[in-house]
Coordinates of C-alpha atoms in Angstrom, one line a residue:
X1 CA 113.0 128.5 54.8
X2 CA 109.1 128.8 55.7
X3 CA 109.2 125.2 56.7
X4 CA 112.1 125.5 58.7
X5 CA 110.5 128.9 60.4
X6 CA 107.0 126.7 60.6
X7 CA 109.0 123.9 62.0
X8 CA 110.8 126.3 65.0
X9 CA 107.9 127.9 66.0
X10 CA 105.7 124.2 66.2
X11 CA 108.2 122.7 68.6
X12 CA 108.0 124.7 71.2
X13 CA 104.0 125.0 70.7
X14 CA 104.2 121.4 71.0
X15 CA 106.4 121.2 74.0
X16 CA 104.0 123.3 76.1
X17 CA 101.2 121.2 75.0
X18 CA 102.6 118.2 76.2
X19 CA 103.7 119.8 79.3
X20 CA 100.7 120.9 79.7
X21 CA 99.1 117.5 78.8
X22 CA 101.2 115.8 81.6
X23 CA 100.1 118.7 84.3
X24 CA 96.2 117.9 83.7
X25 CA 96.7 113.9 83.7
X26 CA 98.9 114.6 87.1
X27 CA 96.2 116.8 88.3
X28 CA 93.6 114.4 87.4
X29 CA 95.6 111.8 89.9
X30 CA 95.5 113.9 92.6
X31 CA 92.3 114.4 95.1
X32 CA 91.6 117.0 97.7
X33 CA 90.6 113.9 100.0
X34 CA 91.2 110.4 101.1
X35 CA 88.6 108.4 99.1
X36 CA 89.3 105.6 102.5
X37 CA 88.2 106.8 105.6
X38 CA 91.0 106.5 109.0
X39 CA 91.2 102.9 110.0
X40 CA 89.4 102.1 113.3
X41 CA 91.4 101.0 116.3
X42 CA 91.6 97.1 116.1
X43 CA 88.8 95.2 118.0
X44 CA 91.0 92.5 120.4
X45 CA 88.0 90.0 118.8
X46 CA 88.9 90.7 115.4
X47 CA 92.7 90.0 116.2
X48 CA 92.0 86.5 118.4
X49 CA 90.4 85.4 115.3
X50 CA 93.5 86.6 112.9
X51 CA 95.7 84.9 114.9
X52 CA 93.7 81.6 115.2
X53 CA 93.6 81.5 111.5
X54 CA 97.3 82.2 111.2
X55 CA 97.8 79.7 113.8
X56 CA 97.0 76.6 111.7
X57 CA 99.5 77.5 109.3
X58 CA 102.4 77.9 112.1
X59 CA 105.5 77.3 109.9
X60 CA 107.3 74.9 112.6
X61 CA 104.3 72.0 111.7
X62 CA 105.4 72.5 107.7
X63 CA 107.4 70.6 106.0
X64 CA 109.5 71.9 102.6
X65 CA 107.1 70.4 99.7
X66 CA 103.9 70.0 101.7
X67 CA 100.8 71.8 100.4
X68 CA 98.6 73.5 102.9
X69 CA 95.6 75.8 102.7
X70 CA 95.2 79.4 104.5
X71 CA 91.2 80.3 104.5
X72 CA 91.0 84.4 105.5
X73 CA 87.2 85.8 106.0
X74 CA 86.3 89.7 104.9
X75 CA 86.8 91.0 108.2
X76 CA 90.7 89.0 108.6
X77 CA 91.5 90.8 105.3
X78 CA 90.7 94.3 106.1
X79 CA 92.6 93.9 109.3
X80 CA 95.5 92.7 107.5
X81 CA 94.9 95.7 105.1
X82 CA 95.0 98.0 107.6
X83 CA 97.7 96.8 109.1
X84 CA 99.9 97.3 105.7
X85 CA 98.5 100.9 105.7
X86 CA 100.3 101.9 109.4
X87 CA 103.2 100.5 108.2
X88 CA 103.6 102.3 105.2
X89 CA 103.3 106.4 105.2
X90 CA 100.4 107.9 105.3
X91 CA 98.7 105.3 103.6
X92 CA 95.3 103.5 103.9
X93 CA 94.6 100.2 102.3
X94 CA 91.7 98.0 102.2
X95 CA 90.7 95.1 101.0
X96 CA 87.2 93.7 99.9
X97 CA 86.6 90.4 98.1
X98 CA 83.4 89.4 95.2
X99 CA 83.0 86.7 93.3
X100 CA 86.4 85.9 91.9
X101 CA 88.3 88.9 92.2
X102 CA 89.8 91.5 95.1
X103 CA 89.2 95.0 94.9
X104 CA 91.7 96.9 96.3
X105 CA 91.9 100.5 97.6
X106 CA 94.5 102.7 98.5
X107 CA 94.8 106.5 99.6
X108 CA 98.4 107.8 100.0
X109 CA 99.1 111.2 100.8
X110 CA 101.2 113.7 99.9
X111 CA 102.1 116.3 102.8
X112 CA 103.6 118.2 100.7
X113 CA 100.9 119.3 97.9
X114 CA 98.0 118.9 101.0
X115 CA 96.9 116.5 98.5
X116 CA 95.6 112.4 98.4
X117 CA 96.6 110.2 95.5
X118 CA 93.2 107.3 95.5
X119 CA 94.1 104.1 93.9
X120 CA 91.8 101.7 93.0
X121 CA 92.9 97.8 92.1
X122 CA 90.8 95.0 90.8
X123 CA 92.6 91.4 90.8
X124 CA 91.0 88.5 89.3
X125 CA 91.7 84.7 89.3
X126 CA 92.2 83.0 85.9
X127 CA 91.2 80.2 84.7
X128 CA 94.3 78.5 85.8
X129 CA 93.5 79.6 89.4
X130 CA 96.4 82.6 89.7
X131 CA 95.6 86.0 90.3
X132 CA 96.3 88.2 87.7
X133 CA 95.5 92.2 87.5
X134 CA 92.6 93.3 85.9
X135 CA 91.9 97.0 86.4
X136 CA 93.9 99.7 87.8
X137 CA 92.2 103.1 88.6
X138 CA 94.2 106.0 90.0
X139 CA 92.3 109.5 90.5
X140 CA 90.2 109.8 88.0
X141 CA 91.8 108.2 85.2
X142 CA 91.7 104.2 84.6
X143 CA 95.1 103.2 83.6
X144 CA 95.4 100.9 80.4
X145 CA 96.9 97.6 81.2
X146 CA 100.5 98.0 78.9
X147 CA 101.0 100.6 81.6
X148 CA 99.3 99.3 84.7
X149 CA 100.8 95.4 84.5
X150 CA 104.6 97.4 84.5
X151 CA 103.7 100.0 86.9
X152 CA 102.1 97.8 89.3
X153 CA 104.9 95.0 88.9
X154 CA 107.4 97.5 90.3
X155 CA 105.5 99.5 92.9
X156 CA 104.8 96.2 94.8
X157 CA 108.2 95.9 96.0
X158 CA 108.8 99.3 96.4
X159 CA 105.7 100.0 98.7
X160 CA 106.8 96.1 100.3
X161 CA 110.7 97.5 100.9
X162 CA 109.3 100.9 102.4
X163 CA 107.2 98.5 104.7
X164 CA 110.3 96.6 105.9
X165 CA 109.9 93.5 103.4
X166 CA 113.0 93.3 101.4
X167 CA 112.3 90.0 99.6
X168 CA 110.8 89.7 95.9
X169 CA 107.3 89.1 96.6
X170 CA 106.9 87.2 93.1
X171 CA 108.8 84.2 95.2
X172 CA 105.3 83.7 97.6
X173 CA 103.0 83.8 94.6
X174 CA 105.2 81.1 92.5
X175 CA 104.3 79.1 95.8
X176 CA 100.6 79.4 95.3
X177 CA 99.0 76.3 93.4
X178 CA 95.7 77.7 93.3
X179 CA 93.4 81.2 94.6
X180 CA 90.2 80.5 95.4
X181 CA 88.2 84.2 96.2
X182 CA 83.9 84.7 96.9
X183 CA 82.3 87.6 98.8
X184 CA 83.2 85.5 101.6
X185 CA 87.1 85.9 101.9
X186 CA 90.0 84.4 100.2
X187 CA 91.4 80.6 100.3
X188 CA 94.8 80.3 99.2
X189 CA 96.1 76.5 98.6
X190 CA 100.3 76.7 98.3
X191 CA 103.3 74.7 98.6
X192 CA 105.3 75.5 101.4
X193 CA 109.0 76.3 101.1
X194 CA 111.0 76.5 104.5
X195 CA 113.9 78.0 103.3
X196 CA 112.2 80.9 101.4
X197 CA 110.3 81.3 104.9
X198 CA 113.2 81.8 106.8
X199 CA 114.3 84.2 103.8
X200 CA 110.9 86.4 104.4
X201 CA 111.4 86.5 108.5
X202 CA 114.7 87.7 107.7
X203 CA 113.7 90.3 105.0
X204 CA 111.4 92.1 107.6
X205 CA 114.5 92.4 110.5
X206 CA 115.6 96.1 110.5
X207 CA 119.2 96.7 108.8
X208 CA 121.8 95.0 111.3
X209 CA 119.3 93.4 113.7
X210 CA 121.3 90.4 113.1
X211 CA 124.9 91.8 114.5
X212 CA 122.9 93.9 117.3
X213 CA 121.0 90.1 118.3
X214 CA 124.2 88.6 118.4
X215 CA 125.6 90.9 121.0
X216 CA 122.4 91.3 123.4
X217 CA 122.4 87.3 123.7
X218 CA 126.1 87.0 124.3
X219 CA 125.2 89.7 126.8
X220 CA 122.6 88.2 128.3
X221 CA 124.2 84.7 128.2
X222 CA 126.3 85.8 130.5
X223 CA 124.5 87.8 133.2
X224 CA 121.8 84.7 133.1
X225 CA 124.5 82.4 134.4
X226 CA 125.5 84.8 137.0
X227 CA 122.1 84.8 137.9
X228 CA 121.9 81.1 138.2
X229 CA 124.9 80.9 140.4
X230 CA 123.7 84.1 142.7
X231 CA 120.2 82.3 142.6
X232 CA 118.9 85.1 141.5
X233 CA 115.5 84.9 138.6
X234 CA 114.7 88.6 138.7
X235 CA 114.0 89.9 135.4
X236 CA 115.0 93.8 136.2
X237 CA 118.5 92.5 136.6
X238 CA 118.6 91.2 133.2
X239 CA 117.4 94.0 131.9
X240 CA 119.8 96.2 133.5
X241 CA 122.6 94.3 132.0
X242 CA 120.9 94.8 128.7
X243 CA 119.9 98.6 128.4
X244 CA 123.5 99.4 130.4
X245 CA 124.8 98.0 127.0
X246 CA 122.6 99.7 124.7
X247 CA 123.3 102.7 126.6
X248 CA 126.6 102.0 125.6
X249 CA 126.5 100.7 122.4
X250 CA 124.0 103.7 121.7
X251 CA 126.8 106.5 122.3
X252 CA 128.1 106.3 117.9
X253 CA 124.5 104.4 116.9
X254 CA 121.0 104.9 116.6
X255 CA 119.6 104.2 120.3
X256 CA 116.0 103.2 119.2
X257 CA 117.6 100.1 117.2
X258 CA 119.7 99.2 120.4
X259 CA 117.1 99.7 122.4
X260 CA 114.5 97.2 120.4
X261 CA 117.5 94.8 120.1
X262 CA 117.9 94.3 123.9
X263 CA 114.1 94.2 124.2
X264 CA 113.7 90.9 121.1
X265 CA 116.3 89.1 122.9
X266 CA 114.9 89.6 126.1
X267 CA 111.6 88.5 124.6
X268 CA 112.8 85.3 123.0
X269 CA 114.5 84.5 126.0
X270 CA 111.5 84.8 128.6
X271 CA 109.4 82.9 125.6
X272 CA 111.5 79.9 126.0
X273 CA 113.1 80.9 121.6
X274 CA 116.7 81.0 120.4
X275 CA 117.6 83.5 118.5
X276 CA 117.9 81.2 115.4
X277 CA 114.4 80.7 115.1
X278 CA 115.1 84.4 114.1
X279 CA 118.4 84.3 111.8
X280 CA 119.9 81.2 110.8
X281 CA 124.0 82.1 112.1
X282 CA 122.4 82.2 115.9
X283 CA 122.2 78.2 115.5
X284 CA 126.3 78.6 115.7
X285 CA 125.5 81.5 119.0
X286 CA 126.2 80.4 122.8
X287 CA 123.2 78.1 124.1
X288 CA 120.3 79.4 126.3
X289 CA 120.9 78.4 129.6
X290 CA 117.3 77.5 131.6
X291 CA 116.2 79.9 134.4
X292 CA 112.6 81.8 134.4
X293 CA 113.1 85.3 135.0
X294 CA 110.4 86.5 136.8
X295 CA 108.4 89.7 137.6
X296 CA 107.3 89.9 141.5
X297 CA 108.5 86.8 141.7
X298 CA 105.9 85.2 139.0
X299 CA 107.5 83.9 135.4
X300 CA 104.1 84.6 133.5
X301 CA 103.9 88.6 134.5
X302 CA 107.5 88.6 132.8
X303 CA 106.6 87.4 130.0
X304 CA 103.6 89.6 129.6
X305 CA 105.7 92.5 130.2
X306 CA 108.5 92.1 127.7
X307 CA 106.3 90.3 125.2
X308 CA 103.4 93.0 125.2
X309 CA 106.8 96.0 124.9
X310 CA 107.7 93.7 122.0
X311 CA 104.6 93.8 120.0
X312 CA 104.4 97.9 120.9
X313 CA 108.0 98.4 118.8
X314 CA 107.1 96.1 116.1
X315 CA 103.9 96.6 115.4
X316 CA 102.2 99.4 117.5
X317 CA 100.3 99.7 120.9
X318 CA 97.1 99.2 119.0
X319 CA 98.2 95.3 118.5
X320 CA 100.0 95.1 121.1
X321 CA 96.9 95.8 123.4
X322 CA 94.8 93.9 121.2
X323 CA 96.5 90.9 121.4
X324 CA 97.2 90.8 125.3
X325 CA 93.0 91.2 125.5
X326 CA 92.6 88.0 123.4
X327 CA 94.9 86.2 125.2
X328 CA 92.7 86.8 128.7
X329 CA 90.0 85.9 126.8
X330 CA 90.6 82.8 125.1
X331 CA 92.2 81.7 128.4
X332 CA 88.7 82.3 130.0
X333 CA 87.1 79.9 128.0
X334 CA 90.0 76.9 127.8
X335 CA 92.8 78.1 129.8
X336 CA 94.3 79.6 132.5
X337 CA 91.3 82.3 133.4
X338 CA 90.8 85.8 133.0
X339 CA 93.7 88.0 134.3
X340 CA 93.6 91.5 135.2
X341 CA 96.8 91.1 136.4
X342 CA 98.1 90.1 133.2
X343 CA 96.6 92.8 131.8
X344 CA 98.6 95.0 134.1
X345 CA 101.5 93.5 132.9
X346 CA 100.5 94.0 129.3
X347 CA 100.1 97.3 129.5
X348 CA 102.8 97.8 131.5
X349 CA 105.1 96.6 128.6
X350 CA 103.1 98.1 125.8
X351 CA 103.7 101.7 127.9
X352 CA 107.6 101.0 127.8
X353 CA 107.9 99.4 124.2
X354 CA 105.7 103.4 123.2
X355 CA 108.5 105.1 125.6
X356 CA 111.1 103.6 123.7
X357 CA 109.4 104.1 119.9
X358 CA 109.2 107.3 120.8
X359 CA 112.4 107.9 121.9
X360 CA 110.9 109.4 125.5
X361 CA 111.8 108.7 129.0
X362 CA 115.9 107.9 128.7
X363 CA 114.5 104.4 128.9
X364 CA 118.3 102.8 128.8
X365 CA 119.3 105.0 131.0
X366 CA 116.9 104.2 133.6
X367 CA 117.0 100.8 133.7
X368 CA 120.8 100.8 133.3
X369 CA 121.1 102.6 136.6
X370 CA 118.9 100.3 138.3
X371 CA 114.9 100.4 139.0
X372 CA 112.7 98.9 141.7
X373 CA 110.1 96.9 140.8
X374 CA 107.8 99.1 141.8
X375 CA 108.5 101.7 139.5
X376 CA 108.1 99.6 137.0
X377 CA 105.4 97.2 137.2
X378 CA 102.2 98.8 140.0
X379 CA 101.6 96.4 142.9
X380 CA 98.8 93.8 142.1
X381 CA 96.5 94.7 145.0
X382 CA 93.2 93.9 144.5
X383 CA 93.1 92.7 140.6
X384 CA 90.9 89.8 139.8
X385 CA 92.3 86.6 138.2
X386 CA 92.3 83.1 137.5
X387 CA 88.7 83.8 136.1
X388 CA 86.7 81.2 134.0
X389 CA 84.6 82.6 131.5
X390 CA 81.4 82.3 133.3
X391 CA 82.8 84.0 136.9
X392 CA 84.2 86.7 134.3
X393 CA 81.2 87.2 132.9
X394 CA 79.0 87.2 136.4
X395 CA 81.3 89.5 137.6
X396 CA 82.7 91.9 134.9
X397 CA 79.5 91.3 132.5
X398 CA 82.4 90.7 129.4
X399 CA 85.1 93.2 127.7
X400 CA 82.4 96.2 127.1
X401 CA 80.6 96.2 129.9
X402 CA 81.1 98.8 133.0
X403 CA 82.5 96.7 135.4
X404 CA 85.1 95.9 133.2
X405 CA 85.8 99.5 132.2
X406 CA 86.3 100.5 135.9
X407 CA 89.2 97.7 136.6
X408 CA 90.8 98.7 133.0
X409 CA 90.2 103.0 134.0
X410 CA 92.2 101.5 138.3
X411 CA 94.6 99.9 135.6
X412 CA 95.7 102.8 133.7
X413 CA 95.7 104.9 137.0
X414 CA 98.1 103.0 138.3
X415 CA 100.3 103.1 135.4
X416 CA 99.8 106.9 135.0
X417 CA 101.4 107.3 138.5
X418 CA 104.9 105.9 137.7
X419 CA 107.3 108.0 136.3
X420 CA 108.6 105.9 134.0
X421 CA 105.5 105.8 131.6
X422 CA 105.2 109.5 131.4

């Protein structure tokens, strides 16, 4: 009977104590601040040299079964880390690579408690070159590995699902043959697979971007050969025929989704694409007729425009202005020339795809009732363009310097006067 009595009163001593055990481990998870700072704005030179690296591994030169090598440098990887932080909430991510092994930090934060959960991740390379976790650090308290290998095998795809990835991300590591990391960056030497590419591009389309493709190319299909036949190449009449239908189609749906829809096809279509470079059932979709819509009558400002509102819904203005800059610049040195005029145009777009994230503006609506092209793209007056590097440079002194700044300050002023960027 004492037992029993001894027994009653111990369980519910031991209860709390556990309880209370859980509360302090929790606690000891949990900061009053990010350990990672906010990430800075991305430098258009740090992103020209991303994308040149990405560049040499463009999947349309790989073949299924042919090994490649992607080489990424310190400053690539922190880019890319930051980049995985926007798109995730309220999270910050870096990377930062040692002798044979990538640390990785994380602060997430929870708006809820006013508190920041700090992760800290060490992965090393074994001796058969794949990486392999070695530490895992969250708060205060270093997790042991039978609970860090299962917790980390299934936040990965959580955190990668939440980010718009919804593909098993243990498929692209199976691919590597071997990882190769120094204080320098990180080589990776793989085996491509085409199908599982296509598989990943697919993964990261929004729920029914397929279906809402389909519909915006038949649509356009249709008012391009209109066009042809009127002999008519403005862009603005496309995309009236577009946002009229996602103005439509927008009445029983979610209008930002429409909205970005109309904008990728448009975008593929000015870019020369089909839509099955995208999802593999377009190959069965109606053919792109040929006819360059243009933008004050020029093909290349239409294709800044929609391409730069493009890269503002996907990924943000940040990249999408980034980008645009190291396009003028590497056309400086081997292309084209500089062109403030293109950068009108880029901003321009990146300015309607921010409208549109945001859900300002009755963007559909506008266009869908018709807009002049001078409330949507400023006149050109007076912009430099067809610049080599060294006139650039003789004249503007380069991206920081205050000749420069006053062209980009007449850019924005003309921007800020049309309605439609408001």
């Amino acid at each position: 009977m004492k037992l029993l009595k001894f027994l009653l009163w111990l369980l519910p001593l031991s209860l709390l104590l556990a309880l209370a055990a859980v509360i302090g481990a929790v606690s000891l998870m949990l900061d009053a601040n990010p350990a990672l700072p906010e990430p800075p704005v991305v430098a258009p030179a740090a992103a020209e040299k991303l994308l040149q690296q990405l560049a040499l591994n463009d999947p349309r030169h790989l073949r299924t079964g042919q090994r490649s090598e992607i080489r990424l440098g310190t400053a690539d990887l922190k880019l890319l880390a930051q980049e995985a932080g926007r798109r995730l909430p309220a999270t910050r991510l870096d990377l930062q690579p040692d002798a044979g092994g990538m640390n990785i930090a994380a602060s997430l934060e929870l708006p809820a408690a006013s508190r920041w959960v700090n992760v800290q991740a060490r992965v090393a390379v074994s001796d058969t070159g794949q990486p392999e976790l070695d530490t895992l650090r969250i708060g205060q308290i270093n997790v042991p590995d039978f609970i860090a290998q299962p917790l980390v095998y299934y936040a990965v795809p959580k955190a990668l699902s939440v980010a718009g990835v919804g593909i098993d991300p243990q498929r692209f590591i199976d691919l590597l043959d071997r990882v190769q990391i120094s204080p320098a960056g990180i080589a990776l030497n793989y085996v491509w697979s085409t199908e599982l590419w296509k598989e990943g591009v697919q993964s990261m389309l929004p729920a029914g971007e397929a279906q809402r493709l389909g519909f915006y190319h038949e649509a356009l299909v249709k008012v391009v050969v209109g066009m042809r036949k009127d002999g008519d190449s403005e862009l603005l009449r496309a995309m009236q025929a577009l946002f009229a239908l996602a103005e439509q189609r927008s009445g029983d749906g979610d209008a930002l989704a429409e909205e970005r829809s109309a904008v990728l096809a448009l975008a593929l279509f000015v870019h020369g694409r089909h839509p099955r470079d995208l999802v593999p059932q377009a190959a069965e979709w109606l053919p792109v007729p040929r006819l360059s819509l243009t933008l004050r009558g020029r093909e290349d400002l239409s294709q800044h425009y929609v391409g730069s509102a493009l890269l503002a819904l996907q990924a943000g203005a940040a990249w999408a202005d980034a980008i645009g800059l190291s396009k003028e610049v590497s056309d400086a040195r081997i292309g084209s020339g500089f062109s403030f005029t293109d950068l009108l145009a880029d901003r321009a777009g990146t300015r309607l795809g921010e409208q549109i994230a945001a859900g300002r503006g009755n963007i559909a609506q506008r266009f869908a009732a018709g807009l002049p092209v001078d409330d949507v793209l400023p006149p050109l007056d007076g912009l430099p363009e067809f610049m080599p590097e060294d006139e650039f440079l003789r004249r503007f002194g380069g991206v920081d310097a205050p000749a420069y700044k006053a062209v980009i300050d007449d850019i924005e002023a003309r921007l800020a006067r049309l309605e439609l960027y408001r």
